[in-house]
Amino acid sequence: MAKPVSIEVWNPSGKYRVVSTKSMPGTRWINLLIAQDCRVEICTEKKTILSVEDIVALIGDKCDGVIGQLTEDWGETLFAALSRAGGKAFSNMAVGYNNVDVNAANKYGVAVGNTPGVLTETTAELAASLSLAAARRIVEADEFMRAGLYDGWLPYLFVGNLLKGQTVGVIGAGRIGSAYARMMVEGFKMNLIYYDLYQATRLEKFVTAYGAFLQANGEQPVTWKRASSMDEVLREADVISLHPVLDKTTYHLINKERLSTMKKEAILVNCSRGPVVDEVALVEHLKQNPKFRVGLDVFEDEPYMKPGLAELKNAIVVPHIASASKWTREGMATLAALNVLVCQDLIIELHLILDQVQFI
Ligand SMILES: NC(=O)c1ccc[n+]([C@@H]2O[C@H](COP(=O)([O-])OP(=O)(O)OC[C@H]3O[C@@H](n4cnc5c(N)ncnc54)[C@H](O)[C@@H]3O)[C@@H](O)[C@H]2O)c1
Ligand SMILES: O=C(O)[C@H](O)CO
């Protein structure tokens, strides 16, 4: 028998019971649920990652819908428990849903939602920040200053890479990959090479139009190329950012062999999912190639890093914060609440909010 988990309750007399496994930013999501006669229960347990057992206890005997997190394992056990409790809706508070077994959800008649769109620009901005920080060695230089080591300007001090005129490579040119590509092309006048299963027509048109604009103003135009393989991107690009979904086809997409085909001074950024990169191979590659740099927001075994990574000066590491802007996190919470309401048929004035809702 799992221990009871601590909760905070909003609108105790609400007819429908909706559980959120974590407290989420803002109050709009809570108010939306209350307006549709929901009793909202928010788990206030101190531990960061809830176990399947904890969540089964939270679901209890009657539960209409759940908002969960990407750190949780939403599979057979949880969807069976939710279905037994009368629930028909689950929303991940994330766009990525590799932690959700959608087949199991289907089997138990539970609809699944995610939160795309509201995090596109915020996540792309972090990927751009990591690209810049790696190119200009900002974290190393900051540590140097704080250690009191700066004793005057020097021609070789923290020399990094100029981005202008170099090639940015994007693997997975969906919403976030395309937003990142636009930032790097427009902001730093980089040329683009991308690889995706599908053609990114709007992105191509954007780069073509921007190139024409630059040329009309007497500047070197930017260019784009859709690569026929991922290896072409790895060989040609100076900065490569990973933005595919995580599934069987993208697991360890970046491995020892592929790292060896990249330029010795390339920059690799990962704001997708940790297992897209073989992190052990990456640590080895970083050790062997001190001018190769990485910016990582995600890790193979979160919250852990593979041995050796934390000690490497050519790696910038941040704790999965790519979507962490206030606007975005409040938007994700709002979308997650709307997903649960719509999937559970609890919306009264559906037409007022349907355009804000996203489904997998
Ligand atoms: N670090 C973070 O905090 C953070 C934030 C948001 C999203 N993400 C991750 O980013 C991912 C992408 O989000 P999005 O909104 O851009 O999704 P999206 O669906 O718009 O884009 C994903 C792209 O990957 C492409 N793709 C799929 N398989 C591929 C393959 N084998 N090779 C190349 N491309 C492939 C798809 O065709 C699609 O264009 C999410 O699934 C999530 O895992 C991470
Ligand atoms: O998939 C997602 O949404 C991120 O990892 C968290 O924002």
Short mmCIF file of C-alpha atoms and ligand atoms in Angstrom, two decimals, residues 95-98 116 119-120 123 171-177 195-198 243-247 249-250 253 271-273 297-298 320-323, ligand 1:
data_model
loop_
_atom_site.label_atom_id
_atom_site.label_comp_id
_atom_site.label_asym_id
_atom_site.label_seq_id
_atom_site.Cartn_x
_atom_site.Cartn_y
_atom_site.Cartn_z
CA VAL A 95 5.37 19.11 -25.69
CA GLY A 96 7.58 16.00 -25.61
CA TYR A 97 5.66 12.86 -24.66
CA ASN A 98 8.28 10.13 -24.77
CA PRO A 116 3.13 22.58 -27.99
CA LEU A 119 7.17 26.95 -25.63
CA THR A 120 8.54 27.18 -29.16
CA THR A 123 13.04 26.91 -26.09
CA ILE A 171 18.40 18.37 -37.02
CA GLY A 172 14.62 18.23 -36.64
CA ALA A 173 13.28 21.40 -38.25
CA GLY A 174 9.83 21.30 -36.64
CA ARG A 175 8.39 24.13 -34.55
CA ILE A 176 11.41 24.67 -32.27
CA GLY A 177 14.10 23.73 -34.80
CA TYR A 195 17.72 17.65 -41.93
CA ASP A 196 14.17 16.56 -41.23
CA LEU A 197 11.91 13.81 -42.50
CA TYR A 198 9.67 16.55 -43.92
CA HIS A 243 15.44 19.42 -32.12
CA PRO A 244 13.83 16.10 -33.10
CA VAL A 245 11.30 14.18 -31.04
CA LEU A 246 12.75 11.29 -29.02
CA ASP A 247 11.64 7.95 -30.41
CA THR A 249 14.54 6.53 -34.78
CA THR A 250 16.32 9.29 -32.85
CA LEU A 253 21.29 9.73 -33.19
CA CYS A 271 17.65 21.06 -26.17
CA SER A 272 15.61 18.05 -27.33
CA ARG A 273 15.94 14.95 -25.14
CA ASP A 297 20.00 21.39 -21.56
CA VAL A 298 19.08 17.70 -21.42
CA HIS A 320 16.48 21.26 -18.51
CA ILE A 321 15.35 24.89 -18.42
CA ALA A 322 14.78 25.53 -22.13
CA SER A 323 11.05 26.26 -21.68
N1 LIG B 1 14.65 21.07 -23.41
C1 LIG B 1 13.39 21.41 -23.26
O1 LIG B 1 12.98 21.96 -22.24
C2 LIG B 1 12.44 21.17 -24.36
C3 LIG B 1 11.39 22.08 -24.56
C4 LIG B 1 10.49 21.84 -25.58
C5 LIG B 1 10.64 20.71 -26.39
N2 LIG B 1 11.66 19.87 -26.17
C6 LIG B 1 11.85 18.69 -27.05
O2 LIG B 1 11.86 19.16 -28.40
C7 LIG B 1 11.12 18.28 -29.21
C8 LIG B 1 10.63 18.99 -30.45
O3 LIG B 1 9.57 19.88 -30.14
P1 LIG B 1 8.76 20.62 -31.31
O4 LIG B 1 7.64 21.36 -30.68
O5 LIG B 1 9.70 21.34 -32.20
O6 LIG B 1 8.19 19.34 -32.07
P2 LIG B 1 7.88 19.17 -33.61
O7 LIG B 1 7.08 17.92 -33.71
O8 LIG B 1 7.34 20.43 -34.19
O9 LIG B 1 9.34 18.93 -34.27
C9 LIG B 1 10.01 17.73 -34.22
C10 LIG B 1 10.63 17.48 -35.58
O10 LIG B 1 11.46 16.33 -35.52
C11 LIG B 1 11.37 15.71 -36.78
N3 LIG B 1 11.86 14.32 -36.72
C12 LIG B 1 11.24 13.24 -36.22
N4 LIG B 1 12.02 12.16 -36.37
C13 LIG B 1 13.17 12.59 -36.97
C14 LIG B 1 14.35 11.95 -37.39
N5 LIG B 1 14.52 10.63 -37.24
N6 LIG B 1 15.31 12.70 -37.95
C15 LIG B 1 15.14 14.03 -38.11
N7 LIG B 1 14.04 14.69 -37.75
C16 LIG B 1 13.06 13.97 -37.18
C17 LIG B 1 9.89 15.79 -37.13
O11 LIG B 1 9.66 15.57 -38.51
C18 LIG B 1 9.58 17.21 -36.68
O12 LIG B 1 9.72 18.16 -37.73
C19 LIG B 1 10.02 17.75 -28.27
O13 LIG B 1 9.53 16.49 -28.68
C20 LIG B 1 10.71 17.67 -26.93
O14 LIG B 1 11.25 16.40 -26.71
C21 LIG B 1 12.55 20.07 -25.17
#
